[in-house]
PDB file of C-alpha atoms in Angstrom:
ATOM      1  CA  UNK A 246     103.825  93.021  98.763  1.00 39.00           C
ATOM      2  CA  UNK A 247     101.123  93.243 101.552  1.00 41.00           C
ATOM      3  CA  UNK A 248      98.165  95.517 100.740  1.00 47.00           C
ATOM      4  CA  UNK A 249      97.565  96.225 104.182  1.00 44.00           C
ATOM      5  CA  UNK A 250      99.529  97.429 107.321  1.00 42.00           C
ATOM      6  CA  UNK A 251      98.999  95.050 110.629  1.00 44.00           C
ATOM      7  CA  UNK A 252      95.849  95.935 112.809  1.00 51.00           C
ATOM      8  CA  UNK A 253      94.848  94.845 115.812  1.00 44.00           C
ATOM      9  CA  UNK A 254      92.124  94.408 117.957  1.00 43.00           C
ATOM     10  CA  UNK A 255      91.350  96.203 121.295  1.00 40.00           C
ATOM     11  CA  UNK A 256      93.087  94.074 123.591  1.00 37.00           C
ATOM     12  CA  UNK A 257      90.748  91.291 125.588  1.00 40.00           C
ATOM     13  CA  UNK A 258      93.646  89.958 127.797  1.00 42.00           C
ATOM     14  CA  UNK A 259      92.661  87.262 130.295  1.00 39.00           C
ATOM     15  CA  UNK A 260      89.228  86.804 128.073  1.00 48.00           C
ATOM     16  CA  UNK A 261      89.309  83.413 126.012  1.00 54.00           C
ATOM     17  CA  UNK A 262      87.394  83.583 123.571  1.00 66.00           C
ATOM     18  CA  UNK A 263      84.609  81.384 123.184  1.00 83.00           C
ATOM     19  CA  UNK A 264      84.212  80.561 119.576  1.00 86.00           C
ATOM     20  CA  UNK A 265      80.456  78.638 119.789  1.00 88.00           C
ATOM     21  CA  UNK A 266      79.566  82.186 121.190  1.00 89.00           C
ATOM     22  CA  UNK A 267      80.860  84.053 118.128  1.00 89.00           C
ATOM     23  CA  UNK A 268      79.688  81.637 115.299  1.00 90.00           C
ATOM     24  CA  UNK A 269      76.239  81.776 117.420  1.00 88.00           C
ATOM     25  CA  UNK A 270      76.462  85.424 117.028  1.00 87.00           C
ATOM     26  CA  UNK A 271      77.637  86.320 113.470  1.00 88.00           C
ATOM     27  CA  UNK A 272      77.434  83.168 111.241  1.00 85.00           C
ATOM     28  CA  UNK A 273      73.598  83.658 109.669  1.00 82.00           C
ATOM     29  CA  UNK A 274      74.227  80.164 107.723  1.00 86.00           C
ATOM     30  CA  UNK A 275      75.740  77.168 107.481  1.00 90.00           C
ATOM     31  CA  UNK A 276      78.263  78.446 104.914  1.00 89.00           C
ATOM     32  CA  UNK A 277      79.176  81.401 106.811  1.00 89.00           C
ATOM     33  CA  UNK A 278      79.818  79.614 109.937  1.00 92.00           C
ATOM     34  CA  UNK A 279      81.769  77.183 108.396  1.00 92.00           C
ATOM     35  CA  UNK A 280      84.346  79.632 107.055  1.00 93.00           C
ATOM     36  CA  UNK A 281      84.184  81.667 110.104  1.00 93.00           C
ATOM     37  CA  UNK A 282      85.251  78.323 111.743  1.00 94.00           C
ATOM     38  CA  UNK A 283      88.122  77.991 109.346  1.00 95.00           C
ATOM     39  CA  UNK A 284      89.372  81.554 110.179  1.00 96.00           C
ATOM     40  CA  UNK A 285      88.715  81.238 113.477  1.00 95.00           C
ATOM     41  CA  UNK A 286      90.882  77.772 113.765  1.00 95.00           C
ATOM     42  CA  UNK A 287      93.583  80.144 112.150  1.00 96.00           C
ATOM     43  CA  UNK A 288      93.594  82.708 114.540  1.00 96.00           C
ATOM     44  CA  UNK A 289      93.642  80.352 117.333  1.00 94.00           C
ATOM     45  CA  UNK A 290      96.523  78.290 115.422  1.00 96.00           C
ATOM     46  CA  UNK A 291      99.078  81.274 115.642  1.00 95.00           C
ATOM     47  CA  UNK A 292      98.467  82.254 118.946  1.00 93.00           C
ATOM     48  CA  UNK A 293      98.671  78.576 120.209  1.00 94.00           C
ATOM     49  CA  UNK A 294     101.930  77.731 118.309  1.00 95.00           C
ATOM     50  CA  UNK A 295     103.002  81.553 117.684  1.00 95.00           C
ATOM     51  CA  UNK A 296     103.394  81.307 114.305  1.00 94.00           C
ATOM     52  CA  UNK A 297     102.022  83.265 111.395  1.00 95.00           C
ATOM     53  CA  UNK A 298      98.833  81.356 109.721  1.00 96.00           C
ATOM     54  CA  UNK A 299      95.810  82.793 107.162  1.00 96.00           C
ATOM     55  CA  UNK A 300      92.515  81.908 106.461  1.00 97.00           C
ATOM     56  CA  UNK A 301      91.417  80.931 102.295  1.00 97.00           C
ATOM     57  CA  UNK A 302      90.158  83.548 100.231  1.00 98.00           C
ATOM     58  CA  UNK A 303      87.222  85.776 101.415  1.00 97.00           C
ATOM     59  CA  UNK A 304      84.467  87.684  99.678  1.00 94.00           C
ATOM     60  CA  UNK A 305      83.290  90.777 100.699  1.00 93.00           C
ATOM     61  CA  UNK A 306      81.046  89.936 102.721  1.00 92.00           C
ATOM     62  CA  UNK A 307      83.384  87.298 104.669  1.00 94.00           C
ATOM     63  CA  UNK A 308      85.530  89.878 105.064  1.00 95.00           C
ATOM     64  CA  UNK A 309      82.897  92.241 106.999  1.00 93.00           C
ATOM     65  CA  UNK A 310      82.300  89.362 109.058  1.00 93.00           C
ATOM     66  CA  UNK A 311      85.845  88.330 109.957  1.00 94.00           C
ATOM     67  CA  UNK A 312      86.371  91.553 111.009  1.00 93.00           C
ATOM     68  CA  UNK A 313      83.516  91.084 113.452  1.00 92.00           C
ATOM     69  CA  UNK A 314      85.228  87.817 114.926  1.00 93.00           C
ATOM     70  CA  UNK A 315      88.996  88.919 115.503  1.00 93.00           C
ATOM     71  CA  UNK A 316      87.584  92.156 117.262  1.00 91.00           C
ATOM     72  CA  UNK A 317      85.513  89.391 119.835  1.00 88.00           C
ATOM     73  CA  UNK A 318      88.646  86.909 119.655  1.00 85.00           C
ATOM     74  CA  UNK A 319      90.702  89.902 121.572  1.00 82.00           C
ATOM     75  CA  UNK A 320      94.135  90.955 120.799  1.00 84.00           C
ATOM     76  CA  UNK A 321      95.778  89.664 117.601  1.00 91.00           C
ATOM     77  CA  UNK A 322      97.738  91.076 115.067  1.00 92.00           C
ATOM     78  CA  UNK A 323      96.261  90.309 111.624  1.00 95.00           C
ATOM     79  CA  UNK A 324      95.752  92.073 108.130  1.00 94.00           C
ATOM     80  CA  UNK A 325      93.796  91.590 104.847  1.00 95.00           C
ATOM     81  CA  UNK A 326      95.148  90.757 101.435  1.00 96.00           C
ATOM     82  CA  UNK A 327      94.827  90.171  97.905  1.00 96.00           C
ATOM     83  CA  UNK A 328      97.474  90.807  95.647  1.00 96.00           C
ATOM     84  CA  UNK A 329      97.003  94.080  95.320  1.00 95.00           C
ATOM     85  CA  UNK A 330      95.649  97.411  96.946  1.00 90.00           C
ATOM     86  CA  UNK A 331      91.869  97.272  95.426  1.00 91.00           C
ATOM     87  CA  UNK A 332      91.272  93.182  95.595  1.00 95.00           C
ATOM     88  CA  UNK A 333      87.632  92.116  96.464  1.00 94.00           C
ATOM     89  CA  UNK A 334      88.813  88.984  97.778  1.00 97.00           C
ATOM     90  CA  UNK A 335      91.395  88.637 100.449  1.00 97.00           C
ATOM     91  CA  UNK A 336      92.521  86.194 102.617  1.00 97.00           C
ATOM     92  CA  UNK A 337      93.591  87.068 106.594  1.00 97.00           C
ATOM     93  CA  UNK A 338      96.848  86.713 107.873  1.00 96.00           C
ATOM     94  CA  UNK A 339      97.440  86.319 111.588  1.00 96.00           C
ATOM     95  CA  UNK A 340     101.077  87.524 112.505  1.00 94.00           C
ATOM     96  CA  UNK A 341     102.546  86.487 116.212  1.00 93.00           C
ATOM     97  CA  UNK A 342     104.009  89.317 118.061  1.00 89.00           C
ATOM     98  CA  UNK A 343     107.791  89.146 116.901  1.00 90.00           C
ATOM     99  CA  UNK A 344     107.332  89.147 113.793  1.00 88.00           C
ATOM    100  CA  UNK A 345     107.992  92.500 113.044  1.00 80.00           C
ATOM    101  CA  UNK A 346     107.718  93.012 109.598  1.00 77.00           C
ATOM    102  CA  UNK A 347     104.857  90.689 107.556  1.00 75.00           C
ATOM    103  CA  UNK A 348     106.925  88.676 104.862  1.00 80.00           C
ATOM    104  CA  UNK A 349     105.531  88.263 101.485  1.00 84.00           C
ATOM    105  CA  UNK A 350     101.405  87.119 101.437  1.00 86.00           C
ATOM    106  CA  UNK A 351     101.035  83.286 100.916  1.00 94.00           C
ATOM    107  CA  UNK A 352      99.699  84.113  97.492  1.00 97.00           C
ATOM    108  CA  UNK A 353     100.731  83.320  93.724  1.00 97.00           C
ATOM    109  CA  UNK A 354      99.193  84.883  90.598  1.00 98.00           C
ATOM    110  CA  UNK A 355      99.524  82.987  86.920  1.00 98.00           C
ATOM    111  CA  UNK A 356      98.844  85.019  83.411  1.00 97.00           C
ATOM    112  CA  UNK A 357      97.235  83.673  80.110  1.00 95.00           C
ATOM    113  CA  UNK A 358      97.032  85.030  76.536  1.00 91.00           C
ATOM    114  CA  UNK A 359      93.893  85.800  75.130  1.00 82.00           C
ATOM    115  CA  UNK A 360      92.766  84.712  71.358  1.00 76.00           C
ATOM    116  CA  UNK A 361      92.884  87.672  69.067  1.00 68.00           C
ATOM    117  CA  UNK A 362      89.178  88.899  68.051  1.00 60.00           C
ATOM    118  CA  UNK A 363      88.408  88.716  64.652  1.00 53.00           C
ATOM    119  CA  UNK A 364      89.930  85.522  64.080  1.00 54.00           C
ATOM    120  CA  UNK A 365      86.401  83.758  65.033  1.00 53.00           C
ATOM    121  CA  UNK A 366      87.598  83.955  68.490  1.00 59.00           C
ATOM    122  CA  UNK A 367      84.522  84.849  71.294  1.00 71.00           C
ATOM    123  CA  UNK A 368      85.561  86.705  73.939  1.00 81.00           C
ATOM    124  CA  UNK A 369      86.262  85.041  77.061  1.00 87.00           C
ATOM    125  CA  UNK A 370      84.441  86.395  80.266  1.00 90.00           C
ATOM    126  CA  UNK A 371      85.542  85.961  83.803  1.00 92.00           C
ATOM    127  CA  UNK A 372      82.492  83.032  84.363  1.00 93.00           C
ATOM    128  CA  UNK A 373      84.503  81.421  81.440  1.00 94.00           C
ATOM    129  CA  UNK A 374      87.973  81.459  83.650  1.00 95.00           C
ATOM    130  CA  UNK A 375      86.491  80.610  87.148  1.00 96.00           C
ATOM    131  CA  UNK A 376      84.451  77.507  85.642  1.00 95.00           C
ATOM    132  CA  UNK A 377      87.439  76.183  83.610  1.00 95.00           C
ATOM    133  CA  UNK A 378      89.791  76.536  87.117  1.00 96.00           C
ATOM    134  CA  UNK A 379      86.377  75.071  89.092  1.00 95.00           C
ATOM    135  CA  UNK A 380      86.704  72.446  86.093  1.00 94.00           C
ATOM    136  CA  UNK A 381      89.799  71.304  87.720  1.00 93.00           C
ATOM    137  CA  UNK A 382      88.755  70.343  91.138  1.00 94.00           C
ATOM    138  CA  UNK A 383      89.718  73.984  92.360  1.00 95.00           C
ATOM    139  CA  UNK A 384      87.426  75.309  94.854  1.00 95.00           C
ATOM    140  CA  UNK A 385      86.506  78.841  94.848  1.00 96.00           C
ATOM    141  CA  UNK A 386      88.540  79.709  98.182  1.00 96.00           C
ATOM    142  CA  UNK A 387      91.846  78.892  96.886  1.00 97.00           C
ATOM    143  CA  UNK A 388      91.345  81.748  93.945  1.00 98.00           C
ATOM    144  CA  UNK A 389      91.665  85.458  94.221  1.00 97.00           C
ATOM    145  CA  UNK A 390      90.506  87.825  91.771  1.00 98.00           C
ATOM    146  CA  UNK A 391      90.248  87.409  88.111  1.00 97.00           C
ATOM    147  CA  UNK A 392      91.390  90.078  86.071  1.00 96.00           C
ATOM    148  CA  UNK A 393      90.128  89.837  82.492  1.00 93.00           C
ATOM    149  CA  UNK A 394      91.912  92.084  80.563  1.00 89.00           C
ATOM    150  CA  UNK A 395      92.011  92.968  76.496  1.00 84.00           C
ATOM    151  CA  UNK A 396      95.082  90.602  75.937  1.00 86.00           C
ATOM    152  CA  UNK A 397      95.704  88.669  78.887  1.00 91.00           C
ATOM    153  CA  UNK A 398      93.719  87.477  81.715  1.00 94.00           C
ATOM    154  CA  UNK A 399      95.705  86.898  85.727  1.00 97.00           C
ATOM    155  CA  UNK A 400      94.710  84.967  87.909  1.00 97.00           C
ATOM    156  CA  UNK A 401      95.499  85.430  91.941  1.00 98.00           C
ATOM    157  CA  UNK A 402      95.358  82.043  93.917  1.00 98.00           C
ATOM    158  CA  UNK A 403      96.664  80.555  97.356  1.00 97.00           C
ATOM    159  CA  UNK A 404     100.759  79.855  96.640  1.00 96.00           C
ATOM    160  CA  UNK A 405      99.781  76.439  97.549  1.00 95.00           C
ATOM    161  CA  UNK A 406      97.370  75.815  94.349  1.00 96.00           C
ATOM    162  CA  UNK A 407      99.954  77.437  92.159  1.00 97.00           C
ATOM    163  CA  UNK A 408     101.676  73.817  90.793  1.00 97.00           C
ATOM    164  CA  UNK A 409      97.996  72.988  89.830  1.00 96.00           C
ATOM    165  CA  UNK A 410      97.228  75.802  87.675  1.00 97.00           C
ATOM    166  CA  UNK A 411     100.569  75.643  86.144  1.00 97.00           C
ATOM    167  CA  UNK A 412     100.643  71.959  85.618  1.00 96.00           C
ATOM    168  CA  UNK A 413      97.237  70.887  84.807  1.00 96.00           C
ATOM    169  CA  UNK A 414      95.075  74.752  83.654  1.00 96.00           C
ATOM    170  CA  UNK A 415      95.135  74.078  79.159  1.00 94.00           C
ATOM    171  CA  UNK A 416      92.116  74.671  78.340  1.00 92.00           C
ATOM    172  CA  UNK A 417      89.817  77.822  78.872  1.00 91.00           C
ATOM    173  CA  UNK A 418      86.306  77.352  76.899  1.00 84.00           C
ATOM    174  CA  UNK A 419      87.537  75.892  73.572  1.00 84.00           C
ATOM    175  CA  UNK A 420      90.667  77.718  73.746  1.00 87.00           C
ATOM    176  CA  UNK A 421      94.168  75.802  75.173  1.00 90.00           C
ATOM    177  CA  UNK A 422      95.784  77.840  78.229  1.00 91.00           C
ATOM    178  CA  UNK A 423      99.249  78.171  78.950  1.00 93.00           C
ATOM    179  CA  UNK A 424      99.431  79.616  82.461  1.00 96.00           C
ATOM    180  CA  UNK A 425     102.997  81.471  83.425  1.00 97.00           C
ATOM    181  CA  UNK A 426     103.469  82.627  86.984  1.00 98.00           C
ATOM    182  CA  UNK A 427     103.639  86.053  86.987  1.00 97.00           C
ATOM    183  CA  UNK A 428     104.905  88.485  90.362  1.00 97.00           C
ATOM    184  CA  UNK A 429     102.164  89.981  92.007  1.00 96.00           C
ATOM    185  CA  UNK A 430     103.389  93.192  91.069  1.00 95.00           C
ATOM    186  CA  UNK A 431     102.831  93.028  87.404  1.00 96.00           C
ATOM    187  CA  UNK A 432      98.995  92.480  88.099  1.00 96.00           C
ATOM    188  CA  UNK A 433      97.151  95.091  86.400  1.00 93.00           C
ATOM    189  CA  UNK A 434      93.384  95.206  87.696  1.00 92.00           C
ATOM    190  CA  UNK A 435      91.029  97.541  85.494  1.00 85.00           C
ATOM    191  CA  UNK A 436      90.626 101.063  86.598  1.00 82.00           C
ATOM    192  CA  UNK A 437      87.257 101.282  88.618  1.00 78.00           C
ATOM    193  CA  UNK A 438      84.651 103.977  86.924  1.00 83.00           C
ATOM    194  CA  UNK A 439      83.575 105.935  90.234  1.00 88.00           C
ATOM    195  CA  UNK A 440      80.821 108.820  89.955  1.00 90.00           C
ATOM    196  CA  UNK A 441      81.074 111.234  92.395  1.00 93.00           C
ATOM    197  CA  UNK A 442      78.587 113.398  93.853  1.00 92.00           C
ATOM    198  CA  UNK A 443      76.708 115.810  96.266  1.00 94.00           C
ATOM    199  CA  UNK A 444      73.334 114.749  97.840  1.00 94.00           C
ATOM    200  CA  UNK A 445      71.215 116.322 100.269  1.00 95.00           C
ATOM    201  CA  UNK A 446      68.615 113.738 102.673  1.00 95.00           C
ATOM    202  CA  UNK A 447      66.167 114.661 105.369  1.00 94.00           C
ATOM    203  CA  UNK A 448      67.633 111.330 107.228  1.00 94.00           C
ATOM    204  CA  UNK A 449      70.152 109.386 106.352  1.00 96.00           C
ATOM    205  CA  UNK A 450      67.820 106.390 106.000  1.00 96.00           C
ATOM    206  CA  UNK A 451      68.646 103.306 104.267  1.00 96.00           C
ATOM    207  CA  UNK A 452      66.014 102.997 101.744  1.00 96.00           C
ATOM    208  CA  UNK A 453      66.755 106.822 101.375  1.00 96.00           C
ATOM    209  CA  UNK A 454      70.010 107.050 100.767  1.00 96.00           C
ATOM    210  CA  UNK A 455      69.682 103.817  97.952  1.00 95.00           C
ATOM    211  CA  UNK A 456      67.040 105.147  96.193  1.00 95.00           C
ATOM    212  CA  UNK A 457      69.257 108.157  95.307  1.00 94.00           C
ATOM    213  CA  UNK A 458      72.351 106.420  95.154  1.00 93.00           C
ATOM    214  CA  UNK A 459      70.997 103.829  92.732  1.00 93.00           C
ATOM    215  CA  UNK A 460      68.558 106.050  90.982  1.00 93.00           C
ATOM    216  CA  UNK A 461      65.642 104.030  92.241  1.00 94.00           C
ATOM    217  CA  UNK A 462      62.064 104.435  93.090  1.00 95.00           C
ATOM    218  CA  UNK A 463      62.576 104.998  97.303  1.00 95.00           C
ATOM    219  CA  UNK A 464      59.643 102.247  96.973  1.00 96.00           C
ATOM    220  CA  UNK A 465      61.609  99.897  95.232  1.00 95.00           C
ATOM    221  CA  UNK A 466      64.848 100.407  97.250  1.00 95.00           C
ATOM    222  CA  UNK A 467      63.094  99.774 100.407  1.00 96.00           C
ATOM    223  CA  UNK A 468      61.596  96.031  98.825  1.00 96.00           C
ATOM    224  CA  UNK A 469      64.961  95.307  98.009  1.00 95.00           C
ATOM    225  CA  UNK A 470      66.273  96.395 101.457  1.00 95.00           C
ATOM    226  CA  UNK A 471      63.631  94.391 103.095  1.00 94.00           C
ATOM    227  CA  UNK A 472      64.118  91.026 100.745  1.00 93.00           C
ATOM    228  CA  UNK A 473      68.131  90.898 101.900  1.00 90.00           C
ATOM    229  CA  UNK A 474      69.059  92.029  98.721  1.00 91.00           C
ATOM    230  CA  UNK A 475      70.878  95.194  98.790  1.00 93.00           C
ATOM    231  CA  UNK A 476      73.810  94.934 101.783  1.00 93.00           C
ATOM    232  CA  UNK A 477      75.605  96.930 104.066  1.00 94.00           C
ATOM    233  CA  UNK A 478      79.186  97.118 104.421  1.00 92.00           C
ATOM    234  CA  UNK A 479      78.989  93.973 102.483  1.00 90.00           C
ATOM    235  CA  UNK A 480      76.543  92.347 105.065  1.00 89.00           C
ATOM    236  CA  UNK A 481      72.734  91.897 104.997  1.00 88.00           C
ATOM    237  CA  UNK A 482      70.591  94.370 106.535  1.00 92.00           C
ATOM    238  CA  UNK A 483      66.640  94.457 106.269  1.00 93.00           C
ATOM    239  CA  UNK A 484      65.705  97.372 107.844  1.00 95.00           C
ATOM    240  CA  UNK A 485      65.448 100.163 105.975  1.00 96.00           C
ATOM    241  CA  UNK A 486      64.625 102.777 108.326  1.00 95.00           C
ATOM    242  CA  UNK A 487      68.093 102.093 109.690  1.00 95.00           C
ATOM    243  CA  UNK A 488      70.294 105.053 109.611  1.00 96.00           C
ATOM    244  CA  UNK A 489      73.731 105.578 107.650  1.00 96.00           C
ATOM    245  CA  UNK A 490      76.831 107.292 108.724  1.00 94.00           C
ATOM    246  CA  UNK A 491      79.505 108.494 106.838  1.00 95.00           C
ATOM    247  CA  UNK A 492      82.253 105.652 105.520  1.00 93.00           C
ATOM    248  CA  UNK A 493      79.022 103.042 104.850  1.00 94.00           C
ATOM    249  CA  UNK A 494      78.732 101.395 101.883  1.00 94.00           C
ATOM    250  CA  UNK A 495      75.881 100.356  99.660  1.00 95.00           C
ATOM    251  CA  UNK A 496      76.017  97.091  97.190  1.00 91.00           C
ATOM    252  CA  UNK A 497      73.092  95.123  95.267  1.00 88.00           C
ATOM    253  CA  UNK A 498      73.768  92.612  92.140  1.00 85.00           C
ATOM    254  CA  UNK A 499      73.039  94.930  88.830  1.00 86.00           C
ATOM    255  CA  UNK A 500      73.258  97.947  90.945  1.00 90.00           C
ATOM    256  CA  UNK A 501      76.707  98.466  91.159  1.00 88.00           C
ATOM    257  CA  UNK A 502      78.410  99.978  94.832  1.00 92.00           C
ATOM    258  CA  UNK A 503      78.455 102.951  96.702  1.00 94.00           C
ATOM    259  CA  UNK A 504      80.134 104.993  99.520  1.00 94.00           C
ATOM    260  CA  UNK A 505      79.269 107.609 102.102  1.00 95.00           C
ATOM    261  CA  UNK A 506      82.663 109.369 101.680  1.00 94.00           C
ATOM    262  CA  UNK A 507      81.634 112.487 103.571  1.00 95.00           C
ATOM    263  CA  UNK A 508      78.364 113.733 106.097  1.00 94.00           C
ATOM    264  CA  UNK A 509      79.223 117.482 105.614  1.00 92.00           C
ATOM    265  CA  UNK A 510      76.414 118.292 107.873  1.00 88.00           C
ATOM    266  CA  UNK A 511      73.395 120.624 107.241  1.00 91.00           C
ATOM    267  CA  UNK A 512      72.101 122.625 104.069  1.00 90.00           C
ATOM    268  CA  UNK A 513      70.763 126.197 104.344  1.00 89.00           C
ATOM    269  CA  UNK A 514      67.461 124.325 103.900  1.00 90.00           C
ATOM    270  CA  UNK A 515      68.488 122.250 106.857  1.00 92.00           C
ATOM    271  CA  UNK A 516      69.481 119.170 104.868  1.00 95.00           C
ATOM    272  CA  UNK A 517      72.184 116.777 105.356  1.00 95.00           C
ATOM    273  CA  UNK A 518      74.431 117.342 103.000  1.00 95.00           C
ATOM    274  CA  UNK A 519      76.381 114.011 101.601  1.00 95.00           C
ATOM    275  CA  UNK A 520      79.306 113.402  99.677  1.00 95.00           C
ATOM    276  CA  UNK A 521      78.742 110.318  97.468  1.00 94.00           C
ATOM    277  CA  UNK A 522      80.511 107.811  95.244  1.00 93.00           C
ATOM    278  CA  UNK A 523      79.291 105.421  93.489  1.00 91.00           C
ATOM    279  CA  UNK A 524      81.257 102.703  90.972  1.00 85.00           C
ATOM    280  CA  UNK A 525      79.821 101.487  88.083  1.00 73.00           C
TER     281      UNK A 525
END
């Protein structure tokens, strides 16, 4: 089942896009041009031989930036998905104009019993999982998100890695694996912890608004602002006197995420008042 409905792009008609230009533009290193490349090949793929194509699995991040490149490619009819609704990593379909209706996403998920604690077993973490698939020659863009539950652990991955997990995935750690394909429907990702909140700012200033949001020093936010290490709608941003808007989001590693769900405009003090959450 897709996660997302079709979107499109404003329409560019008549303006090829020039795809030098755009890697120029977005790709800040060599590993983010080469997968904007790859998506980019995609997009141009369906449109050539009007058929639907998608990119490998993208981050976060990758996502943000793909975004950036189909909106300069010009009109195209694409959407992200995962497996399910709340997925960090998606890949990007590219549908041709008759299809009407997507069919089902290029993707496969496989599920694997946990040992029982208290046995001597130690619990299995998703580093654990993702080296023991790496283990097997799998690179990281043919897997989705690992979902490491109390008994089980699923696995989503590109439909056309599936035969490897299934005939080759037995052993996880010290433990043997015996991977079933499961429908994407029966994943069951964990329910996200979100803290919700009011907040009122002078500005809406990066380093502001993280310093609150992460219960920082506003000293300490802006350093990490300024050393690339807190993003922005899942994208780098060292400036911290830039200025947030409502729907932004805020990530750094150990920090945990957070959204501007709501600018509900001033305070009786003549604050900006801010609806927050943030997921832990």
């Amino acid at each position: 089942m897709a996660d997302n409905t079709p979107s499109s792009t404003p329409p560019r008609k008549g303006t090829p896009m020039d795809k030098t230009k755009v890697l120029d533009h977005l790709a800040a290193d060599a590993d983010s041009r080469m997968s904007l490349a790859r998506l980019l090949d995609q997009l141009e793929l369906c449109r050539r031989r009007d058929i639907p194509t998608h990119s490998h699995f993208l981050s976060d991040g990758e996502q943000a930036l793909a975004v950036q490149a189909i909106a300069a490619a010009g009109e195209i009819r694409w959407t992200l998905e995962g497996g399910f609704a709340a997925a960090s990593r998606k890949v990007c379909r590219f549908l041709p104009d008759w299809m009407e209706t997507p069919d089902e996403p290029p993707l496969a998920a496989v599920e694997v019993k946990l040992p029982r604690e208290g046995e001597g077993a130690k619990k299995l973490s998703h580093r654990d999982f993702l080296g023991s698939l790496m283990g097997l020659g799998i690179t990281r863009d043919l897997l989705g998100d690992i979902l490491v539950g109390e008994d089980t652990a699923q696995v989503v991955c590109l439909a056309s890695a599936l035969p490897i997990l299934l005939e080759q995935w037995r052993e996880v750690g010290w433990y043997s694996a015996s991977p079933k394909e499961i429908p994407l429907s029966r994943l069951t990702p964990a329910e996200e912890m979100v803290q919700r909140r009011t907040e009122t700012f002078q500005s809406l200033r990066f380093d502001a608004v993280a310093a609150s949001a992460f219960r920082i020093p506003r000293s300490k936010a802006a350093a990490l602002i300024s050393g690339g290490r807190l993003l922005l709608n899942h994208l780098p941003c060292t400036k911290p006197d830039r200025l947030l808007q409502e729907g932004d989001s805020l990530n750094g590693k150990g920090l945990g995420k957070c959204k501007l769900t709501k600018v509900n405009g001033l305070s009786r003090k003549g604050r900006i008042l801010v609806e927050m959450e943030r997921y832990v």
